[in-house]
CSV table of C-alpha atoms and ligand atoms in Angstrom, one decimal:
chain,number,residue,atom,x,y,z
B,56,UNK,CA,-50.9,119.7,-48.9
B,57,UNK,CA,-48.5,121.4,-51.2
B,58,UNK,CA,-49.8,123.2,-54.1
B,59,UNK,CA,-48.1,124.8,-57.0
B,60,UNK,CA,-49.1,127.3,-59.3
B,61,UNK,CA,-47.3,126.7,-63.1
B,62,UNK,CA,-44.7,129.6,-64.1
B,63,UNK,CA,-41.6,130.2,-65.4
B,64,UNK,CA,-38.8,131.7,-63.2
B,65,UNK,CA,-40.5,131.8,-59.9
B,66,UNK,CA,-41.6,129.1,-57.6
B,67,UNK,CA,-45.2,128.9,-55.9
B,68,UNK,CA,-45.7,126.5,-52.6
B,69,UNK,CA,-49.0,126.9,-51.3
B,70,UNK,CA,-49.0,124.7,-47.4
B,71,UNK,CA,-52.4,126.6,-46.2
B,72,UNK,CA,-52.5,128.6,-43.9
B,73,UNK,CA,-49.2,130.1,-45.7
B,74,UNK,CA,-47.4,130.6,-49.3
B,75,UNK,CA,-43.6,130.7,-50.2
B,76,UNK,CA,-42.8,132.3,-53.9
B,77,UNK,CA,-39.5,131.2,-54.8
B,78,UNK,CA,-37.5,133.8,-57.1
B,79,UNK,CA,-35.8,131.1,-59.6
B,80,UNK,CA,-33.5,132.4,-62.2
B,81,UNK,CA,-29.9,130.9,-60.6
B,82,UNK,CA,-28.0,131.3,-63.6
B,83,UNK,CA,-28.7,135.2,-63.2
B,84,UNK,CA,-28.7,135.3,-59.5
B,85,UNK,CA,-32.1,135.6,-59.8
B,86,UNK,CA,-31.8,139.0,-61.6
B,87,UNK,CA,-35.2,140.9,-61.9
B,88,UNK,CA,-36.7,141.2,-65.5
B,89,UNK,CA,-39.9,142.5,-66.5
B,90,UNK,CA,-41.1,138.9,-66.7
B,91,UNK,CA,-40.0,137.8,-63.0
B,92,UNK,CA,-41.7,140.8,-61.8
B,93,UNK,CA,-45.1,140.1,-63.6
B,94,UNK,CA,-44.6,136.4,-62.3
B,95,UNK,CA,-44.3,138.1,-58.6
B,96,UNK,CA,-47.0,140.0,-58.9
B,97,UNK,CA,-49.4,137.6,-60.7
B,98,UNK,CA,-49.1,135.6,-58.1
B,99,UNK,CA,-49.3,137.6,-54.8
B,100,UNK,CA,-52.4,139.2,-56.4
B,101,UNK,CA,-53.9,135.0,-56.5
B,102,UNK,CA,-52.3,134.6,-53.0
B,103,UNK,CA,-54.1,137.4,-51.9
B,104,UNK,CA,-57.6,136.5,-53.1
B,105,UNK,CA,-56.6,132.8,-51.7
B,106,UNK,CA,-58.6,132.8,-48.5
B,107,UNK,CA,-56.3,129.7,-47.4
B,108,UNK,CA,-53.6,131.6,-47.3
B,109,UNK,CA,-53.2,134.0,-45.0
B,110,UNK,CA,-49.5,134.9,-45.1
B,111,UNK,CA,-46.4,134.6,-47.8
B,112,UNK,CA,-43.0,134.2,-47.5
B,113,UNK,CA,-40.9,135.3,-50.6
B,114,UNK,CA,-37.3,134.2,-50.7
B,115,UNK,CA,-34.4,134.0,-53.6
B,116,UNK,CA,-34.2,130.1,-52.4
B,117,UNK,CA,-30.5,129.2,-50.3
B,118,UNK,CA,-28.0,131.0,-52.2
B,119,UNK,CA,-29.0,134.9,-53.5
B,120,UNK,CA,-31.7,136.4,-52.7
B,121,UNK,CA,-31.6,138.7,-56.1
B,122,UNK,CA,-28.6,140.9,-57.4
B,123,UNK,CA,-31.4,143.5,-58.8
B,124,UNK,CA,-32.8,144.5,-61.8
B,125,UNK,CA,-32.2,142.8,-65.0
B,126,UNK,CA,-29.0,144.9,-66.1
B,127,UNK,CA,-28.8,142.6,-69.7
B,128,UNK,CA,-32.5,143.9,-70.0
B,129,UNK,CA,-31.9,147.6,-69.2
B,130,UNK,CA,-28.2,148.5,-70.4
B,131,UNK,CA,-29.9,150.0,-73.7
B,132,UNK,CA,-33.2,151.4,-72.7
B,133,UNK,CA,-33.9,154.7,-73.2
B,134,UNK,CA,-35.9,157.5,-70.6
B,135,UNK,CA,-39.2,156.7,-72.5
B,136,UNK,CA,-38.9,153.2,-72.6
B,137,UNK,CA,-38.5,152.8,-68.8
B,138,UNK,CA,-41.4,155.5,-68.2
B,139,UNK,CA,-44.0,154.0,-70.1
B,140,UNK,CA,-43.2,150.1,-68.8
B,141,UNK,CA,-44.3,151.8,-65.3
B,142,UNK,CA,-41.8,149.1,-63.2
B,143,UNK,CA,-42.6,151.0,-59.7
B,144,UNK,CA,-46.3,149.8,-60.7
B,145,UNK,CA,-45.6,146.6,-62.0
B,146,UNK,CA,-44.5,146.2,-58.0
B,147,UNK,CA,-47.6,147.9,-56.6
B,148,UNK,CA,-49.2,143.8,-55.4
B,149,UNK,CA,-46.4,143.6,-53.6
B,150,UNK,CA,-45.7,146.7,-52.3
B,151,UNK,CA,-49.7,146.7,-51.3
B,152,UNK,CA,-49.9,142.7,-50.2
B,153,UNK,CA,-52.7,143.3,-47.3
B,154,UNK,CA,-51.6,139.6,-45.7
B,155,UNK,CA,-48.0,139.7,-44.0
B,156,UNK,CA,-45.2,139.3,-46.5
B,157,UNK,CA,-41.9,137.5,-44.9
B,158,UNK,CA,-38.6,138.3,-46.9
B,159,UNK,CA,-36.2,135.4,-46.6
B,160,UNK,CA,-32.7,136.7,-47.6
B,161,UNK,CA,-29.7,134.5,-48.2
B,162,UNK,CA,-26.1,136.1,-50.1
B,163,UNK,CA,-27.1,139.1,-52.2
B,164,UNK,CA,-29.9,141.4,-52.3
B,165,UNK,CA,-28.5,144.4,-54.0
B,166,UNK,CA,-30.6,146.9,-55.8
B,167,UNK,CA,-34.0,146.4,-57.0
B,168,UNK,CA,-33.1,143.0,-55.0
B,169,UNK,CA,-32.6,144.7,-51.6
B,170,UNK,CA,-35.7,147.2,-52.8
B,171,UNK,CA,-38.0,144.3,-52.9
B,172,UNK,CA,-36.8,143.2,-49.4
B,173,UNK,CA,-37.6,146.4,-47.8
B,174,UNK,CA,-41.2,145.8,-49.3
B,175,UNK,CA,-41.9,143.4,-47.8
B,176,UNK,CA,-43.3,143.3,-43.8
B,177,UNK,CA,-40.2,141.3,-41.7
B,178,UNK,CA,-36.7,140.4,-43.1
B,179,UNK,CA,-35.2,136.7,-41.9
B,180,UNK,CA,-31.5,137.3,-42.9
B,181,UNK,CA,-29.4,134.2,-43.4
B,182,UNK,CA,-25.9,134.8,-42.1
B,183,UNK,CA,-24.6,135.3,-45.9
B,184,UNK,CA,-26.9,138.1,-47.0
B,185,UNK,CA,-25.6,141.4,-47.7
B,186,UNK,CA,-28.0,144.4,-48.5
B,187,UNK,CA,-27.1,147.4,-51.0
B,188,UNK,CA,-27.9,149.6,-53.5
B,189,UNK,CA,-24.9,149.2,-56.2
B,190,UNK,CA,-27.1,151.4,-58.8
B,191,UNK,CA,-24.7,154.6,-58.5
B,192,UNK,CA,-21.9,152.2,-59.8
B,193,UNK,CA,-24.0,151.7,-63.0
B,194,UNK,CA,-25.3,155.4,-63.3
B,195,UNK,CA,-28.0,155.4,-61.9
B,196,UNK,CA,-29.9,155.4,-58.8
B,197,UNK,CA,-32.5,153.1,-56.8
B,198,UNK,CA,-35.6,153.4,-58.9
B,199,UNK,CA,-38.0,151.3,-56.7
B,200,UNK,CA,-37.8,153.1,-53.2
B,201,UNK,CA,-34.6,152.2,-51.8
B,202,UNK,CA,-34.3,156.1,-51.4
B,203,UNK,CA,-37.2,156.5,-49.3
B,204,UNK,CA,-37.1,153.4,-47.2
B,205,UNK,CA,-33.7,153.2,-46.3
B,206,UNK,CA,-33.8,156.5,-44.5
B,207,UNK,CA,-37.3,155.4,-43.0
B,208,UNK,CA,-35.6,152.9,-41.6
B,209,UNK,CA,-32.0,153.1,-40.9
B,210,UNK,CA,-31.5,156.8,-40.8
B,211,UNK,CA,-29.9,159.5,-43.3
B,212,UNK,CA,-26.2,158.7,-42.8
B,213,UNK,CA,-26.7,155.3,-43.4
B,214,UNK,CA,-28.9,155.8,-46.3
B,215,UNK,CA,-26.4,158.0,-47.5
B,216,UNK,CA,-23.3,155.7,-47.0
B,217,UNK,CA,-25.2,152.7,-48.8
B,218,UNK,CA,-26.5,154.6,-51.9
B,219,UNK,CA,-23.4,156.7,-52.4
B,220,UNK,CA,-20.8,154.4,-51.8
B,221,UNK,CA,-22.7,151.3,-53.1
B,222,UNK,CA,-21.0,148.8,-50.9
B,223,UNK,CA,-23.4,146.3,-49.6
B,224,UNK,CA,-23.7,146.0,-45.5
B,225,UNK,CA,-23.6,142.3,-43.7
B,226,UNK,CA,-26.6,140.6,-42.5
B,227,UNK,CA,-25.1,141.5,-39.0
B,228,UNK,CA,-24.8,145.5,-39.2
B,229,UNK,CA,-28.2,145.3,-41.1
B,230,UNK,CA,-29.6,144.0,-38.0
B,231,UNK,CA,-28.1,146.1,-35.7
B,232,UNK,CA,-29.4,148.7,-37.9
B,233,UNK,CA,-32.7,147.4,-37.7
B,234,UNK,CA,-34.1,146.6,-41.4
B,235,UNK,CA,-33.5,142.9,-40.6
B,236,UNK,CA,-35.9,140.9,-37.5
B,237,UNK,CA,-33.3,137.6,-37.1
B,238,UNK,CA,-30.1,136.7,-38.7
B,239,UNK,CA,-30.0,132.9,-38.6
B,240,UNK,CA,-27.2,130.2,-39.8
B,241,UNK,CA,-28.4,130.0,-44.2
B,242,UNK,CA,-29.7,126.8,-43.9
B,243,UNK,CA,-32.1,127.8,-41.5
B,244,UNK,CA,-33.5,131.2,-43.0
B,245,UNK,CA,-36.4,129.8,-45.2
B,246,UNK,CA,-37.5,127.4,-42.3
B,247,UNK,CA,-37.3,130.5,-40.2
B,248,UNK,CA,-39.5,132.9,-42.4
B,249,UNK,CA,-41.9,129.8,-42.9
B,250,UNK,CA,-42.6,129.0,-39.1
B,251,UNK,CA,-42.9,132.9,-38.3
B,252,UNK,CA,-45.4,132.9,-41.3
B,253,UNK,CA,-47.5,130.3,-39.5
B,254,UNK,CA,-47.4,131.9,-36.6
B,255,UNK,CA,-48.9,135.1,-38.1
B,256,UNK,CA,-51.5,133.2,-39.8
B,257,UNK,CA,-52.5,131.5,-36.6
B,258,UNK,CA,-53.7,135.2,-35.2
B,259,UNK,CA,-57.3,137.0,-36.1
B,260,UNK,CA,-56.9,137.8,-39.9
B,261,UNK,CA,-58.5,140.9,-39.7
B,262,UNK,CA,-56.6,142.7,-36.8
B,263,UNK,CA,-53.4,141.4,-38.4
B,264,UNK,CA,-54.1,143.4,-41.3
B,265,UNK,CA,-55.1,146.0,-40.0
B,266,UNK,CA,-52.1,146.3,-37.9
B,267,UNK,CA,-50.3,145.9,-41.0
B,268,UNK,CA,-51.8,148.9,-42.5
B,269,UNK,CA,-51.8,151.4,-39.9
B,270,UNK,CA,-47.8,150.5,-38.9
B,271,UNK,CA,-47.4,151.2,-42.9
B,272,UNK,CA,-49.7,154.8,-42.5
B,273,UNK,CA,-46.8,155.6,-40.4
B,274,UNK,CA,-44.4,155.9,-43.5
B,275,UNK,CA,-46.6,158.3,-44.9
B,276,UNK,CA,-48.4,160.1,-43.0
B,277,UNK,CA,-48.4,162.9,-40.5
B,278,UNK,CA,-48.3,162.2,-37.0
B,279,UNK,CA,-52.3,163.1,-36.7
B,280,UNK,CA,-53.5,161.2,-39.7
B,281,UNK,CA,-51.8,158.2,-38.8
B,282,UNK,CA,-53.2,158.2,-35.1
B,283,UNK,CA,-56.6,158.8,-36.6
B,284,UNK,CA,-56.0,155.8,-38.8
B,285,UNK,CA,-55.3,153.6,-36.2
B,286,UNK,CA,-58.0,155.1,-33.9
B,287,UNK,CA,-60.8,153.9,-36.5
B,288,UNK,CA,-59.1,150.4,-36.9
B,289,UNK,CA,-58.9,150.0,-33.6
B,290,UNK,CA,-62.7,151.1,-33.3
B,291,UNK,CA,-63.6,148.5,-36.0
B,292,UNK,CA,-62.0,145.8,-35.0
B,293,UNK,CA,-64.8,145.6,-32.1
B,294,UNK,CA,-67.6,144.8,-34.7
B,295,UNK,CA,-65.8,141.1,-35.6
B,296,UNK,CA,-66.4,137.9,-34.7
B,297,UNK,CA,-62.6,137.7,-34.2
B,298,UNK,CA,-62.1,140.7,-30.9
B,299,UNK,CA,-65.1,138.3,-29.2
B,300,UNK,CA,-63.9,135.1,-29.5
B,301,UNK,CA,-60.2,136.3,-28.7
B,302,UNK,CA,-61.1,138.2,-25.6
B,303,UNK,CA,-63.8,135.3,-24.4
B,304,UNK,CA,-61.0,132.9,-24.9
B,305,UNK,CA,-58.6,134.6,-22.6
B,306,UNK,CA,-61.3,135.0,-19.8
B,307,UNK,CA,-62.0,131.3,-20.4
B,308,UNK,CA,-58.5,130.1,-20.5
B,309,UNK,CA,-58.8,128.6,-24.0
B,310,UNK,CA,-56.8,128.8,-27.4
B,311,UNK,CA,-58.9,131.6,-29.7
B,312,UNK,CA,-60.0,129.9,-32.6
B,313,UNK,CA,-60.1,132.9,-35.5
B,314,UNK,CA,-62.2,133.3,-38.7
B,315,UNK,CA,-61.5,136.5,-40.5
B,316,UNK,CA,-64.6,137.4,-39.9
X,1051,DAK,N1,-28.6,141.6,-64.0
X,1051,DAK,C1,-28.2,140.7,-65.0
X,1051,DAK,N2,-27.4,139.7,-64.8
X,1051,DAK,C2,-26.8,139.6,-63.6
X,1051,DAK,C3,-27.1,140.5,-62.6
X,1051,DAK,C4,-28.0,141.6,-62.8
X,1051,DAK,N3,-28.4,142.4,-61.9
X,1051,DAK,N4,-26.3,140.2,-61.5
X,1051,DAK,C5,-25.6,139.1,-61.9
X,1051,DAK,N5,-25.8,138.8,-63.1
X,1051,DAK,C6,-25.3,137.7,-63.9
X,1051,DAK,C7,-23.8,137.9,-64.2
X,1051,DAK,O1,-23.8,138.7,-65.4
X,1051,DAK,C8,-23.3,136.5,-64.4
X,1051,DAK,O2,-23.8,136.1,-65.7
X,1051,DAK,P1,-22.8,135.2,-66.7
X,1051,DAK,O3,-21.6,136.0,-66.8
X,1051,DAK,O4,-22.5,133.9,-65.9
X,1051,DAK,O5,-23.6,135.0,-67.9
X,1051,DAK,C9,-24.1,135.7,-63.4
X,1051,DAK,O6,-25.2,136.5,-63.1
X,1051,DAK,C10,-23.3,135.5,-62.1
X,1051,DAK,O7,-22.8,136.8,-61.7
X,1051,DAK,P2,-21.3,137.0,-61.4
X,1051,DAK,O8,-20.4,136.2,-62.2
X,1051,DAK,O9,-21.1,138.5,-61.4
X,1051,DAK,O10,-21.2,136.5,-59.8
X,1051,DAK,P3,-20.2,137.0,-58.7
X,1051,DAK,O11,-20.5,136.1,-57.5
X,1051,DAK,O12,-18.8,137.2,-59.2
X,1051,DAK,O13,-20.7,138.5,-58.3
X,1051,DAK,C11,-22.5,140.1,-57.7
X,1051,DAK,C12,-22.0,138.6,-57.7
X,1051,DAK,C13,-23.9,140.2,-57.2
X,1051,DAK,C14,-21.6,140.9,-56.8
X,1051,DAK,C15,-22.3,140.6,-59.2
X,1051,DAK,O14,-23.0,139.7,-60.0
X,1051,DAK,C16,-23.0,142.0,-59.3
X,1051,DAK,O15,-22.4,143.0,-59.0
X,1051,DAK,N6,-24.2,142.0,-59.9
X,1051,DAK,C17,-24.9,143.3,-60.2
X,1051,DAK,C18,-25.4,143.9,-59.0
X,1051,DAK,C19,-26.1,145.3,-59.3
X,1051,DAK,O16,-25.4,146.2,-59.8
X,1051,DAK,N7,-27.4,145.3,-59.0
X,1051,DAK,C20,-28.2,146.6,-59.2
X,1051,DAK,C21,-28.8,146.4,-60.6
X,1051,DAK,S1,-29.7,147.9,-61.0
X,1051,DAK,C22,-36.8,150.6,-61.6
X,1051,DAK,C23,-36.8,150.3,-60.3
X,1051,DAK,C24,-35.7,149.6,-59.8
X,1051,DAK,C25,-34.6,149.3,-60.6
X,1051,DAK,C26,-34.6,149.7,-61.9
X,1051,DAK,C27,-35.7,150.4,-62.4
X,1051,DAK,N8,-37.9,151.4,-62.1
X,1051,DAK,C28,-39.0,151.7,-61.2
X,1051,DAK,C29,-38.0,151.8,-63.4
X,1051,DAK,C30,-33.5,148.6,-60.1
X,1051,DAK,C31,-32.2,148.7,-60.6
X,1051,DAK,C32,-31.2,147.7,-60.2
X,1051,DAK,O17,-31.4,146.8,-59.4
């Protein structure tokens, strides 16, 4: 069954066991305002109470993915103004969604756009996407992590080429450097994401987020307190329901059949 939630300029499909939210502003390639980030974030928060849903798939739909923040919105905001609307918290339910989060990316994702990407837990690239961070063009800089994560991920002179230079990189180089999981032909990309999403949601709920959250320690903390992290997850993850029935279903030779519990 499809379900769908009633907003403005995103898109809600809920097809239990997963979720796509559908950026939808095409006349503004899907440009982030204030508003499309509250609808995002409504929503993941209700996806992530939804205990049908176990993982989400957010995508620009098959032609942009999102060319960043609104710049109509921002060109004449002051310091203040952009301090007290708190944007980097505005993104904190995505940022924090506890149930995998698939990016589908097709043509752009440039600035808050590619920021937003890099949020999320696995990137399907369609063979169109390109990935920057044009802010220094516009005087200024990434404001929502593209910073940190970029280096994270695909290494200081990268990071550096991308946010000084501002030019976007292919969905091919971005794979090789290894912030996207699959490039596949555009048509295919939100099919893609979806059928990876239900193959997450198919696995124990619990050890899937907690996976989840000790690969993320990892961005954040030192080699010690991430290994103790994972150590007491790992430790937990003996008191479900969900570590017996998936080891008695290997011994027996049997598909586990998971609970979250
Ligand atoms: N904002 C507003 N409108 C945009 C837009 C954007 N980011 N990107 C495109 N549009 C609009 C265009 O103005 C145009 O509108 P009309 O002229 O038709 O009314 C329409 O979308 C189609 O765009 P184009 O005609 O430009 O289409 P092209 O195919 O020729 O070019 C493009 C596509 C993506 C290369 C080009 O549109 C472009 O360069 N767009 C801007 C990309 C960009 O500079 N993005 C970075 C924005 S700054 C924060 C955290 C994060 C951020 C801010 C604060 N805090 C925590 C406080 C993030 C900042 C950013 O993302």
């Amino acid at each position: 069954m499809i379900a769908a939630m009633g907003y403005e300029h995103i898109l809600v499909e809920i097809e239990p066991p997963i979720a796509t939210v559908t950026l939808n502003r095409p006349k503004v390639l899907n440009a982030l305002s204030p508003a499309v980030i509250g609808e995002v974030s409504a929503a993941l928060s209700e996806l992530e109470a939804d205990g049908n849903v176990q993982a989400a798939v957010l995508t620009g739909g098959p032609k942009v993915f999102a060319a960043g923040a609104d710049i109509q919105d921002m060109a004449d905001q002051g310091a203040v103004d952009q301090l007290l609307r708190d944007q980097t918290g505005r993104w904190a339910p995505l940022a924090g969604f506890k149930k995998p989060l698939i990016a589908a990316v097709n043509g752009y994702a440039l600035g808050g756009g590619c920021e937003v990407a890099l949020m999320c837990d696995l990137i399907v690239a369609g063979d169109t996407a390109r990935f920057g961070q044009p802010e220094v063009n516009l005087g200024i800089i990434p404001g929502a992590g593209g910073t940190q994560r970029w280096p994270r991920t695909a290494g200081k002179y990268v990071a550096m080429e991308v946010m000084l230079t501002g030019a976007p990189v292919t969905a091919l180089r971005a794979y090789e450097l290894g912030i996207v999981n699959k490039v596949v032909p555009w048509e295919m990309t939100i099919a893609v994401a979806k059928r990876i999403a239900r193959d997450l949601a198919a696995k124990p709920p619990l050890a899937v987020r907690l996976a989840k959250e000790a690969v993320l320690k990892a961005f954040d903390a030192p080699l010690s307190d991430g290994l103790a992290a994972e150590r007491k997850s790992f430790y937990f993850l003996f008191a479900t329901e969900d570590q017996k029935e998936g080891m008695h279903a290997f011994l027996e030779k049997r598909k586990g059949v998971f609970k979250g519990r």
